Amino acid sequence: AEQLKGLYLKQELAKFAHAHQGKSAEELQRAFKAFVDRVAPKNLASPTWRAGASSLENAVIETST
């Protein structure tokens, strides 16, 4: 579960960094707080990377909490 969550976080952080380049410090801080809330780094169950996934289209598991 930790490795799958790590893969998910790595992918999502790369997408976040790309999407937020050039933003002001205030915008970046707000967006990062929202990002952390969305990816829930301490929750290993969801959202996470799907075991055995081989492409981004079907790699993420998100369940409602």
PDB file of N, CA and C in Angstrom:
ATOM      1  N   ALA A   1       0.827  -1.189   0.000  1.00  0.00           N
ATOM      2  CA  ALA A   1       0.000   0.000   0.000  1.00  0.00           C
ATOM      3  C   ALA A   1       0.880   1.264   0.000  1.00  0.00           C
ATOM      4  N   GLU A   2       1.972   1.227   0.745  1.00  0.00           N
ATOM      5  CA  GLU A   2       2.860   2.393   0.796  1.00  0.00           C
ATOM      6  C   GLU A   2       3.513   2.656  -0.560  1.00  0.00           C
ATOM      7  N   GLN A   3       3.926   1.612  -1.245  1.00  0.00           N
ATOM      8  CA  GLN A   3       4.554   1.793  -2.554  1.00  0.00           C
ATOM      9  C   GLN A   3       3.554   2.311  -3.578  1.00  0.00           C
ATOM     10  N   LEU A   4       2.332   1.804  -3.545  1.00  0.00           N
ATOM     11  CA  LEU A   4       1.316   2.267  -4.476  1.00  0.00           C
ATOM     12  C   LEU A   4       0.965   3.730  -4.215  1.00  0.00           C
ATOM     13  N   LYS A   5       0.862   4.100  -2.955  1.00  0.00           N
ATOM     14  CA  LYS A   5       0.586   5.496  -2.614  1.00  0.00           C
ATOM     15  C   LYS A   5       1.748   6.380  -3.051  1.00  0.00           C
ATOM     16  N   GLY A   6       2.972   5.896  -2.867  1.00  0.00           N
ATOM     17  CA  GLY A   6       4.149   6.641  -3.301  1.00  0.00           C
ATOM     18  C   GLY A   6       4.149   6.888  -4.806  1.00  0.00           C
ATOM     19  N   LEU A   7       3.785   5.886  -5.585  1.00  0.00           N
ATOM     20  CA  LEU A   7       3.698   6.059  -7.038  1.00  0.00           C
ATOM     21  C   LEU A   7       2.648   7.108  -7.396  1.00  0.00           C
ATOM     22  N   TYR A   8       1.517   7.021  -6.728  1.00  0.00           N
ATOM     23  CA  TYR A   8       0.444   7.984  -6.967  1.00  0.00           C
ATOM     24  C   TYR A   8       0.904   9.404  -6.631  1.00  0.00           C
ATOM     25  N   LEU A   9       1.511   9.583  -5.459  1.00  0.00           N
ATOM     26  CA  LEU A   9       1.947  10.916  -5.041  1.00  0.00           C
ATOM     27  C   LEU A   9       3.004  11.484  -5.985  1.00  0.00           C
ATOM     28  N   LYS A  10       3.923  10.643  -6.426  1.00  0.00           N
ATOM     29  CA  LYS A  10       4.968  11.088  -7.345  1.00  0.00           C
ATOM     30  C   LYS A  10       4.358  11.603  -8.648  1.00  0.00           C
ATOM     31  N   GLN A  11       3.411  10.858  -9.183  1.00  0.00           N
ATOM     32  CA  GLN A  11       2.761  11.248 -10.436  1.00  0.00           C
ATOM     33  C   GLN A  11       1.958  12.539 -10.253  1.00  0.00           C
ATOM     34  N   GLU A  12       1.194  12.611  -9.182  1.00  0.00           N
ATOM     35  CA  GLU A  12       0.359  13.787  -8.945  1.00  0.00           C
ATOM     36  C   GLU A  12       1.198  15.032  -8.663  1.00  0.00           C
ATOM     37  N   LEU A  13       2.300  14.887  -7.940  1.00  0.00           N
ATOM     38  CA  LEU A  13       3.165  16.034  -7.660  1.00  0.00           C
ATOM     39  C   LEU A  13       3.798  16.561  -8.943  1.00  0.00           C
ATOM     40  N   ALA A  14       4.196  15.676  -9.837  1.00  0.00           N
ATOM     41  CA  ALA A  14       4.757  16.113 -11.118  1.00  0.00           C
ATOM     42  C   ALA A  14       3.710  16.882 -11.920  1.00  0.00           C
ATOM     43  N   LYS A  15       2.469  16.407 -11.941  1.00  0.00           N
ATOM     44  CA  LYS A  15       1.402  17.114 -12.651  1.00  0.00           C
ATOM     45  C   LYS A  15       1.122  18.468 -11.995  1.00  0.00           C
ATOM     46  N   PHE A  16       1.137  18.510 -10.672  1.00  0.00           N
ATOM     47  CA  PHE A  16       0.924  19.764  -9.947  1.00  0.00           C
ATOM     48  C   PHE A  16       2.012  20.777 -10.292  1.00  0.00           C
ATOM     49  N   ALA A  17       3.258  20.348 -10.247  1.00  0.00           N
ATOM     50  CA  ALA A  17       4.373  21.252 -10.529  1.00  0.00           C
ATOM     51  C   ALA A  17       4.273  21.817 -11.940  1.00  0.00           C
ATOM     52  N   HIS A  18       3.936  20.979 -12.883  1.00  0.00           N
ATOM     53  CA  HIS A  18       3.814  21.429 -14.268  1.00  0.00           C
ATOM     54  C   HIS A  18       2.669  22.435 -14.417  1.00  0.00           C
ATOM     55  N   ALA A  19       1.551  22.158 -13.789  1.00  0.00           N
ATOM     56  CA  ALA A  19       0.367  23.002 -13.931  1.00  0.00           C
ATOM     57  C   ALA A  19       0.488  24.349 -13.218  1.00  0.00           C
ATOM     58  N   HIS A  20       1.380  24.449 -12.236  1.00  0.00           N
ATOM     59  CA  HIS A  20       1.433  25.661 -11.425  1.00  0.00           C
ATOM     60  C   HIS A  20       2.710  26.478 -11.592  1.00  0.00           C
ATOM     61  N   GLN A  21       3.475  26.219 -12.629  1.00  0.00           N
ATOM     62  CA  GLN A  21       4.673  27.007 -12.867  1.00  0.00           C
ATOM     63  C   GLN A  21       4.301  28.459 -13.150  1.00  0.00           C
ATOM     64  N   GLY A  22       5.047  29.373 -12.569  1.00  0.00           N
ATOM     65  CA  GLY A  22       4.850  30.789 -12.822  1.00  0.00           C
ATOM     66  C   GLY A  22       3.761  31.441 -11.992  1.00  0.00           C
ATOM     67  N   LYS A  23       3.124  30.703 -11.103  1.00  0.00           N
ATOM     68  CA  LYS A  23       2.076  31.276 -10.252  1.00  0.00           C
ATOM     69  C   LYS A  23       2.716  32.091  -9.137  1.00  0.00           C
ATOM     70  N   SER A  24       1.944  33.019  -8.611  1.00  0.00           N
ATOM     71  CA  SER A  24       2.439  33.820  -7.493  1.00  0.00           C
ATOM     72  C   SER A  24       2.555  32.937  -6.249  1.00  0.00           C
ATOM     73  N   ALA A  25       3.297  33.424  -5.279  1.00  0.00           N
ATOM     74  CA  ALA A  25       3.475  32.659  -4.036  1.00  0.00           C
ATOM     75  C   ALA A  25       2.141  32.397  -3.364  1.00  0.00           C
ATOM     76  N   GLU A  26       1.251  33.378  -3.373  1.00  0.00           N
ATOM     77  CA  GLU A  26      -0.052  33.215  -2.745  1.00  0.00           C
ATOM     78  C   GLU A  26      -0.889  32.166  -3.466  1.00  0.00           C
ATOM     79  N   GLU A  27      -0.918  32.230  -4.793  1.00  0.00           N
ATOM     80  CA  GLU A  27      -1.657  31.243  -5.583  1.00  0.00           C
ATOM     81  C   GLU A  27      -1.098  29.841  -5.376  1.00  0.00           C
ATOM     82  N   LEU A  28       0.221  29.758  -5.383  1.00  0.00           N
ATOM     83  CA  LEU A  28       0.882  28.471  -5.220  1.00  0.00           C
ATOM     84  C   LEU A  28       0.588  27.867  -3.856  1.00  0.00           C
ATOM     85  N   GLN A  29       0.615  28.686  -2.823  1.00  0.00           N
ATOM     86  CA  GLN A  29       0.341  28.185  -1.476  1.00  0.00           C
ATOM     87  C   GLN A  29      -1.093  27.679  -1.363  1.00  0.00           C
ATOM     88  N   ARG A  30      -2.059  28.437  -1.889  1.00  0.00           N
ATOM     89  CA  ARG A  30      -3.462  27.998  -1.859  1.00  0.00           C
ATOM     90  C   ARG A  30      -3.633  26.698  -2.636  1.00  0.00           C
ATOM     91  N   ALA A  31      -3.038  26.647  -3.816  1.00  0.00           N
ATOM     92  CA  ALA A  31      -3.163  25.461  -4.664  1.00  0.00           C
ATOM     93  C   ALA A  31      -2.512  24.247  -4.011  1.00  0.00           C
ATOM     94  N   PHE A  32      -1.372  24.453  -3.345  1.00  0.00           N
ATOM     95  CA  PHE A  32      -0.695  23.323  -2.720  1.00  0.00           C
ATOM     96  C   PHE A  32      -1.503  22.783  -1.542  1.00  0.00           C
ATOM     97  N   LYS A  33      -2.116  23.669  -0.769  1.00  0.00           N
ATOM     98  CA  LYS A  33      -2.962  23.202   0.330  1.00  0.00           C
ATOM     99  C   LYS A  33      -4.127  22.367  -0.211  1.00  0.00           C
ATOM    100  N   ALA A  34      -4.734  22.833  -1.300  1.00  0.00           N
ATOM    101  CA  ALA A  34      -5.823  22.076  -1.927  1.00  0.00           C
ATOM    102  C   ALA A  34      -5.305  20.742  -2.469  1.00  0.00           C
ATOM    103  N   PHE A  35      -4.116  20.759  -3.035  1.00  0.00           N
ATOM    104  CA  PHE A  35      -3.491  19.539  -3.551  1.00  0.00           C
ATOM    105  C   PHE A  35      -3.302  18.506  -2.435  1.00  0.00           C
ATOM    106  N   VAL A  36      -2.761  18.942  -1.308  1.00  0.00           N
ATOM    107  CA  VAL A  36      -2.529  18.023  -0.181  1.00  0.00           C
ATOM    108  C   VAL A  36      -3.855  17.455   0.314  1.00  0.00           C
ATOM    109  N   ASP A  37      -4.875  18.296   0.399  1.00  0.00           N
ATOM    110  CA  ASP A  37      -6.195  17.797   0.805  1.00  0.00           C
ATOM    111  C   ASP A  37      -6.713  16.755  -0.177  1.00  0.00           C
ATOM    112  N   ARG A  38      -6.510  16.988  -1.456  1.00  0.00           N
ATOM    113  CA  ARG A  38      -7.015  16.077  -2.495  1.00  0.00           C
ATOM    114  C   ARG A  38      -6.272  14.747  -2.515  1.00  0.00           C
ATOM    115  N   VAL A  39      -4.951  14.780  -2.403  1.00  0.00           N
ATOM    116  CA  VAL A  39      -4.176  13.541  -2.536  1.00  0.00           C
ATOM    117  C   VAL A  39      -4.069  12.762  -1.233  1.00  0.00           C
ATOM    118  N   ALA A  40      -4.398  13.382  -0.112  1.00  0.00           N
ATOM    119  CA  ALA A  40      -4.426  12.712   1.198  1.00  0.00           C
ATOM    120  C   ALA A  40      -3.207  11.813   1.416  1.00  0.00           C
ATOM    121  N   PRO A  41      -2.013  12.399   1.569  1.00  0.00           N
ATOM    122  CA  PRO A  41      -0.796  11.593   1.640  1.00  0.00           C
ATOM    123  C   PRO A  41      -0.762  10.561   2.760  1.00  0.00           C
ATOM    124  N   LYS A  42      -1.475  10.786   3.837  1.00  0.00           N
ATOM    125  CA  LYS A  42      -1.450   9.822   4.948  1.00  0.00           C
ATOM    126  C   LYS A  42      -2.486   8.719   4.807  1.00  0.00           C
ATOM    127  N   ASN A  43      -3.374   8.841   3.850  1.00  0.00           N
ATOM    128  CA  ASN A  43      -4.401   7.820   3.627  1.00  0.00           C
ATOM    129  C   ASN A  43      -3.905   6.844   2.564  1.00  0.00           C
ATOM    130  N   LEU A  44      -3.480   5.677   2.985  1.00  0.00           N
ATOM    131  CA  LEU A  44      -2.923   4.705   2.043  1.00  0.00           C
ATOM    132  C   LEU A  44      -3.995   4.045   1.177  1.00  0.00           C
ATOM    133  N   ALA A  45      -5.251   4.092   1.606  1.00  0.00           N
ATOM    134  CA  ALA A  45      -6.314   3.397   0.893  1.00  0.00           C
ATOM    135  C   ALA A  45      -6.812   4.162  -0.336  1.00  0.00           C
ATOM    136  N   SER A  46      -6.835   5.487  -0.269  1.00  0.00           N
ATOM    137  CA  SER A  46      -7.405   6.252  -1.366  1.00  0.00           C
ATOM    138  C   SER A  46      -7.091   7.733  -1.193  1.00  0.00           C
ATOM    139  N   PRO A  47      -6.850   8.437  -2.259  1.00  0.00           N
ATOM    140  CA  PRO A  47      -6.594   7.908  -3.593  1.00  0.00           C
ATOM    141  C   PRO A  47      -5.209   7.278  -3.658  1.00  0.00           C
ATOM    142  N   THR A  48      -5.057   6.334  -4.527  1.00  0.00           N
ATOM    143  CA  THR A  48      -3.791   5.617  -4.651  1.00  0.00           C
ATOM    144  C   THR A  48      -3.638   5.067  -6.056  1.00  0.00           C
ATOM    145  N   TRP A  49      -2.513   4.467  -6.319  1.00  0.00           N
ATOM    146  CA  TRP A  49      -2.221   3.831  -7.601  1.00  0.00           C
ATOM    147  C   TRP A  49      -2.821   2.441  -7.586  1.00  0.00           C
ATOM    148  N   ARG A  50      -3.445   2.022  -8.655  1.00  0.00           N
ATOM    149  CA  ARG A  50      -4.040   0.689  -8.757  1.00  0.00           C
ATOM    150  C   ARG A  50      -2.939  -0.356  -8.972  1.00  0.00           C
ATOM    151  N   ALA A  51      -2.964  -1.405  -8.171  1.00  0.00           N
ATOM    152  CA  ALA A  51      -1.966  -2.482  -8.314  1.00  0.00           C
ATOM    153  C   ALA A  51      -2.051  -3.063  -9.721  1.00  0.00           C
ATOM    154  N   GLY A  52      -0.914  -3.211 -10.366  1.00  0.00           N
ATOM    155  CA  GLY A  52      -0.848  -3.794 -11.699  1.00  0.00           C
ATOM    156  C   GLY A  52      -1.152  -2.832 -12.828  1.00  0.00           C
ATOM    157  N   ALA A  53      -1.432  -1.578 -12.531  1.00  0.00           N
ATOM    158  CA  ALA A  53      -1.750  -0.604 -13.580  1.00  0.00           C
ATOM    159  C   ALA A  53      -0.535  -0.364 -14.460  1.00  0.00           C
ATOM    160  N   SER A  54      -0.796  -0.220 -15.751  1.00  0.00           N
ATOM    161  CA  SER A  54       0.313  -0.005 -16.676  1.00  0.00           C
ATOM    162  C   SER A  54       0.181   1.305 -17.445  1.00  0.00           C
ATOM    163  N   SER A  55      -0.895   2.042 -17.221  1.00  0.00           N
ATOM    164  CA  SER A  55      -1.045   3.338 -17.870  1.00  0.00           C
ATOM    165  C   SER A  55      -1.778   4.292 -16.942  1.00  0.00           C
ATOM    166  N   LEU A  56      -1.589   5.577 -17.160  1.00  0.00           N
ATOM    167  CA  LEU A  56      -2.202   6.578 -16.292  1.00  0.00           C
ATOM    168  C   LEU A  56      -3.721   6.573 -16.377  1.00  0.00           C
ATOM    169  N   GLU A  57      -4.265   6.187 -17.505  1.00  0.00           N
ATOM    170  CA  GLU A  57      -5.709   6.246 -17.688  1.00  0.00           C
ATOM    171  C   GLU A  57      -6.465   5.396 -16.673  1.00  0.00           C
ATOM    172  N   ASN A  58      -5.876   4.300 -16.247  1.00  0.00           N
ATOM    173  CA  ASN A  58      -6.579   3.423 -15.300  1.00  0.00           C
ATOM    174  C   ASN A  58      -5.762   3.167 -14.038  1.00  0.00           C
ATOM    175  N   ALA A  59      -4.849   4.056 -13.732  1.00  0.00           N
ATOM    176  CA  ALA A  59      -3.921   3.802 -12.628  1.00  0.00           C
ATOM    177  C   ALA A  59      -4.431   4.252 -11.278  1.00  0.00           C
ATOM    178  N   VAL A  60      -5.319   5.227 -11.232  1.00  0.00           N
ATOM    179  CA  VAL A  60      -5.693   5.831  -9.952  1.00  0.00           C
ATOM    180  C   VAL A  60      -6.991   5.243  -9.419  1.00  0.00           C
ATOM    181  N   ILE A  61      -6.972   4.917  -8.134  1.00  0.00           N
ATOM    182  CA  ILE A  61      -8.163   4.468  -7.429  1.00  0.00           C
ATOM    183  C   ILE A  61      -8.576   5.600  -6.497  1.00  0.00           C
ATOM    184  N   GLU A  62      -9.799   6.036  -6.616  1.00  0.00           N
ATOM    185  CA  GLU A  62     -10.323   7.043  -5.704  1.00  0.00           C
ATOM    186  C   GLU A  62     -11.642   6.530  -5.151  1.00  0.00           C
ATOM    187  N   THR A  63     -11.746   6.504  -3.841  1.00  0.00           N
ATOM    188  CA  THR A  63     -13.008   6.123  -3.219  1.00  0.00           C
ATOM    189  C   THR A  63     -13.495   7.283  -2.376  1.00  0.00           C
ATOM    190  N   SER A  64     -14.791   7.405  -2.233  1.00  0.00           N
ATOM    191  CA  SER A  64     -15.312   8.470  -1.399  1.00  0.00           C
ATOM    192  C   SER A  64     -15.098   8.107   0.061  1.00  0.00           C
ATOM    193  N   THR A  65     -14.830   9.124   0.869  1.00  0.00           N
ATOM    194  CA  THR A  65     -14.584   8.878   2.290  1.00  0.00           C
ATOM    195  C   THR A  65     -15.624   9.554   3.141  1.00  0.00           C
TER     196      THR A  65
END
